[in-house]
Amino acid sequence: MLTSLLLLGLTRLESTLSGTVSLPNGRPAYQAIVSFTGSTRPKPGGKAVVDQKDRTFLPHVSVVPVGTRVQFPNNDIVFHNVFTEFNSTKFDLGNYPKGTSRSQVLTRPGLAVILCSIHPEMCAYVMVVDTPFCALTDKKGHYQISGVPSGHYKVTFWHESGAKTAFDTDIAGNAPINIPLKK
Ligand SMILES: [Cu+2]
């Protein structure tokens, strides 16, 4: 039993990738987006939620694979709207009241800046990536992504301050990947 489990692990050669992302000023990058895009495509039918409460989108930053349906429930006492310009595809979910929800499937990779036409202070970022291997960093700038098969990947990091970087790498093990972000 143990032998077969070990063999299974060896044949699949999946890595757990982790590391720390730091901003150009040396501080940890909180809510930076990390993604590894290789030959594995995301499974269709993913779901995510960007809530609306206290005139704020929550979470402020999220990352989803292409094909994900994002729900935008209104859990506030006022009407909200959701609109964006998304890789030349505009969508506008209209104005809707407390206790209702609207959703949108995000089908193209890229950054969707989510806005509300009623409250100009409301803003959220949804990064759409063409890979299942993506994560957000925590307050220490740390990320972890498990189950990544060996292979060649394009690695991208993005932070709402505008700091970002991208490079290619071969993954074949659990070595940490620590990235300083450049402006
Ligand atoms: Cu609003």
PDB file of N, CA, C and O in Angstrom, residues 45-73:
ATOM      1  N   GLY A  45     -16.318  25.660 -15.018  1.00  0.00           N
ATOM      2  CA  GLY A  45     -17.366  25.559 -14.006  1.00  0.00           C
ATOM      3  C   GLY A  45     -16.970  26.044 -12.631  1.00  0.00           C
ATOM      4  O   GLY A  45     -17.670  25.774 -11.661  1.00  0.00           O
ATOM      5  N   GLY A  46     -15.827  26.748 -12.523  1.00  0.00           N
ATOM      6  CA  GLY A  46     -15.426  27.275 -11.223  1.00  0.00           C
ATOM      7  C   GLY A  46     -16.364  28.373 -10.743  1.00  0.00           C
ATOM      8  O   GLY A  46     -17.081  28.998 -11.532  1.00  0.00           O
ATOM      9  N   LYS A  47     -16.367  28.561  -9.420  1.00  0.00           N
ATOM     10  CA  LYS A  47     -17.238  29.595  -8.833  1.00  0.00           C
ATOM     11  C   LYS A  47     -16.430  30.462  -7.877  1.00  0.00           C
ATOM     12  O   LYS A  47     -15.511  29.979  -7.221  1.00  0.00           O
ATOM     13  N   ALA A  48     -16.780  31.728  -7.813  1.00  0.00           N
ATOM     14  CA  ALA A  48     -16.157  32.643  -6.861  1.00  0.00           C
ATOM     15  C   ALA A  48     -17.201  33.683  -6.458  1.00  0.00           C
ATOM     16  O   ALA A  48     -18.229  33.842  -7.124  1.00  0.00           O
ATOM     17  N   VAL A  49     -16.931  34.357  -5.363  1.00  0.00           N
ATOM     18  CA  VAL A  49     -17.857  35.371  -4.849  1.00  0.00           C
ATOM     19  C   VAL A  49     -17.090  36.653  -4.545  1.00  0.00           C
ATOM     20  O   VAL A  49     -16.033  36.607  -3.926  1.00  0.00           O
ATOM     21  N   VAL A  50     -17.626  37.788  -5.026  1.00  0.00           N
ATOM     22  CA  VAL A  50     -17.166  39.103  -4.581  1.00  0.00           C
ATOM     23  C   VAL A  50     -18.380  39.762  -3.933  1.00  0.00           C
ATOM     24  O   VAL A  50     -19.330  40.143  -4.620  1.00  0.00           O
ATOM     25  N   ASP A  51     -18.361  39.825  -2.609  1.00  0.00           N
ATOM     26  CA  ASP A  51     -19.503  40.322  -1.837  1.00  0.00           C
ATOM     27  C   ASP A  51     -19.535  41.857  -1.851  1.00  0.00           C
ATOM     28  O   ASP A  51     -18.513  42.505  -2.108  1.00  0.00           O
ATOM     29  N   GLN A  52     -20.714  42.410  -1.580  1.00  0.00           N
ATOM     30  CA  GLN A  52     -20.848  43.863  -1.439  1.00  0.00           C
ATOM     31  C   GLN A  52     -21.455  44.148  -0.076  1.00  0.00           C
ATOM     32  O   GLN A  52     -22.606  43.791   0.195  1.00  0.00           O
ATOM     33  N   LYS A  53     -20.669  44.735   0.797  1.00  0.00           N
ATOM     34  CA  LYS A  53     -21.114  45.024   2.161  1.00  0.00           C
ATOM     35  C   LYS A  53     -20.436  46.306   2.623  1.00  0.00           C
ATOM     36  O   LYS A  53     -19.253  46.509   2.337  1.00  0.00           O
ATOM     37  N   ASP A  54     -21.190  47.147   3.371  1.00  0.00           N
ATOM     38  CA  ASP A  54     -20.645  48.418   3.864  1.00  0.00           C
ATOM     39  C   ASP A  54     -19.985  49.222   2.735  1.00  0.00           C
ATOM     40  O   ASP A  54     -18.915  49.804   2.916  1.00  0.00           O
ATOM     41  N   ARG A  55     -20.634  49.211   1.586  1.00  0.00           N
ATOM     42  CA  ARG A  55     -20.150  49.950   0.403  1.00  0.00           C
ATOM     43  C   ARG A  55     -18.722  49.565   0.044  1.00  0.00           C
ATOM     44  O   ARG A  55     -17.884  50.410  -0.307  1.00  0.00           O
ATOM     45  N   THR A  56     -18.434  48.282   0.187  1.00  0.00           N
ATOM     46  CA  THR A  56     -17.103  47.759  -0.130  1.00  0.00           C
ATOM     47  C   THR A  56     -17.252  46.420  -0.832  1.00  0.00           C
ATOM     48  O   THR A  56     -18.118  45.623  -0.463  1.00  0.00           O
ATOM     49  N   PHE A  57     -16.422  46.198  -1.854  1.00  0.00           N
ATOM     50  CA  PHE A  57     -16.346  44.862  -2.449  1.00  0.00           C
ATOM     51  C   PHE A  57     -15.408  44.016  -1.601  1.00  0.00           C
ATOM     52  O   PHE A  57     -14.290  44.433  -1.271  1.00  0.00           O
ATOM     53  N   LEU A  58     -15.841  42.796  -1.262  1.00  0.00           N
ATOM     54  CA  LEU A  58     -15.009  41.874  -0.484  1.00  0.00           C
ATOM     55  C   LEU A  58     -14.965  40.505  -1.142  1.00  0.00           C
ATOM     56  O   LEU A  58     -16.030  39.948  -1.385  1.00  0.00           O
ATOM     57  N   PRO A  59     -13.824  39.929  -1.437  1.00  0.00           N
ATOM     58  CA  PRO A  59     -12.506  40.493  -1.180  1.00  0.00           C
ATOM     59  C   PRO A  59     -12.161  41.618  -2.162  1.00  0.00           C
ATOM     60  O   PRO A  59     -12.735  41.712  -3.247  1.00  0.00           O
ATOM     61  N   HIS A  60     -11.206  42.442  -1.752  1.00  0.00           N
ATOM     62  CA  HIS A  60     -10.766  43.551  -2.597  1.00  0.00           C
ATOM     63  C   HIS A  60      -9.990  43.032  -3.816  1.00  0.00           C
ATOM     64  O   HIS A  60     -10.076  43.578  -4.902  1.00  0.00           O
ATOM     65  N   VAL A  61      -9.217  41.968  -3.608  1.00  0.00           N
ATOM     66  CA  VAL A  61      -8.430  41.367  -4.687  1.00  0.00           C
ATOM     67  C   VAL A  61      -8.722  39.876  -4.728  1.00  0.00           C
ATOM     68  O   VAL A  61      -8.747  39.223  -3.683  1.00  0.00           O
ATOM     69  N   SER A  62      -8.974  39.343  -5.913  1.00  0.00           N
ATOM     70  CA  SER A  62      -9.093  37.894  -6.036  1.00  0.00           C
ATOM     71  C   SER A  62      -8.508  37.444  -7.362  1.00  0.00           C
ATOM     72  O   SER A  62      -8.309  38.243  -8.285  1.00  0.00           O
ATOM     73  N   VAL A  63      -8.205  36.155  -7.430  1.00  0.00           N
ATOM     74  CA  VAL A  63      -7.663  35.567  -8.657  1.00  0.00           C
ATOM     75  C   VAL A  63      -8.500  34.330  -8.968  1.00  0.00           C
ATOM     76  O   VAL A  63      -8.791  33.531  -8.076  1.00  0.00           O
ATOM     77  N   VAL A  64      -8.939  34.218 -10.220  1.00  0.00           N
ATOM     78  CA  VAL A  64      -9.787  33.086 -10.621  1.00  0.00           C
ATOM     79  C   VAL A  64      -9.317  32.541 -11.968  1.00  0.00           C
ATOM     80  O   VAL A  64      -8.843  33.293 -12.824  1.00  0.00           O
ATOM     81  N   PRO A  65      -9.445  31.226 -12.176  1.00  0.00           N
ATOM     82  CA  PRO A  65      -9.146  30.666 -13.495  1.00  0.00           C
ATOM     83  C   PRO A  65     -10.208  31.077 -14.525  1.00  0.00           C
ATOM     84  O   PRO A  65     -11.347  31.374 -14.154  1.00  0.00           O
ATOM     85  N   VAL A  66      -9.833  31.102 -15.810  1.00  0.00           N
ATOM     86  CA  VAL A  66     -10.801  31.435 -16.860  1.00  0.00           C
ATOM     87  C   VAL A  66     -11.986  30.475 -16.774  1.00  0.00           C
ATOM     88  O   VAL A  66     -11.837  29.308 -16.439  1.00  0.00           O
ATOM     89  N   GLY A  67     -13.160  30.990 -17.090  1.00  0.00           N
ATOM     90  CA  GLY A  67     -14.378  30.180 -17.054  1.00  0.00           C
ATOM     91  C   GLY A  67     -15.088  30.222 -15.718  1.00  0.00           C
ATOM     92  O   GLY A  67     -16.145  29.627 -15.565  1.00  0.00           O
ATOM     93  N   THR A  68     -14.517  30.938 -14.751  1.00  0.00           N
ATOM     94  CA  THR A  68     -15.143  31.024 -13.423  1.00  0.00           C
ATOM     95  C   THR A  68     -16.351  31.951 -13.461  1.00  0.00           C
ATOM     96  O   THR A  68     -16.302  33.032 -14.047  1.00  0.00           O
ATOM     97  N   ARG A  69     -17.450  31.497 -12.833  1.00  0.00           N
ATOM     98  CA  ARG A  69     -18.611  32.377 -12.656  1.00  0.00           C
ATOM     99  C   ARG A  69     -18.449  33.117 -11.335  1.00  0.00           C
ATOM    100  O   ARG A  69     -18.351  32.493 -10.278  1.00  0.00           O
ATOM    101  N   VAL A  70     -18.397  34.430 -11.411  1.00  0.00           N
ATOM    102  CA  VAL A  70     -18.246  35.236 -10.198  1.00  0.00           C
ATOM    103  C   VAL A  70     -19.608  35.806  -9.814  1.00  0.00           C
ATOM    104  O   VAL A  70     -20.263  36.479 -10.619  1.00  0.00           O
ATOM    105  N   GLN A  71     -20.049  35.505  -8.594  1.00  0.00           N
ATOM    106  CA  GLN A  71     -21.285  36.048  -8.045  1.00  0.00           C
ATOM    107  C   GLN A  71     -20.970  37.377  -7.348  1.00  0.00           C
ATOM    108  O   GLN A  71     -19.943  37.484  -6.675  1.00  0.00           O
ATOM    109  N   PHE A  72     -21.868  38.341  -7.524  1.00  0.00           N
ATOM    110  CA  PHE A  72     -21.725  39.637  -6.853  1.00  0.00           C
ATOM    111  C   PHE A  72     -22.968  39.896  -6.000  1.00  0.00           C
ATOM    112  O   PHE A  72     -23.830  40.702  -6.375  1.00  0.00           O
ATOM    113  N   PRO A  73     -23.122  39.209  -4.851  1.00  0.00           N
ATOM    114  CA  PRO A  73     -24.321  39.424  -4.030  1.00  0.00           C
ATOM    115  C   PRO A  73     -24.310  40.805  -3.382  1.00  0.00           C
ATOM    116  O   PRO A  73     -23.252  41.319  -3.022  1.00  0.00           O
TER     117      PRO A  73
END
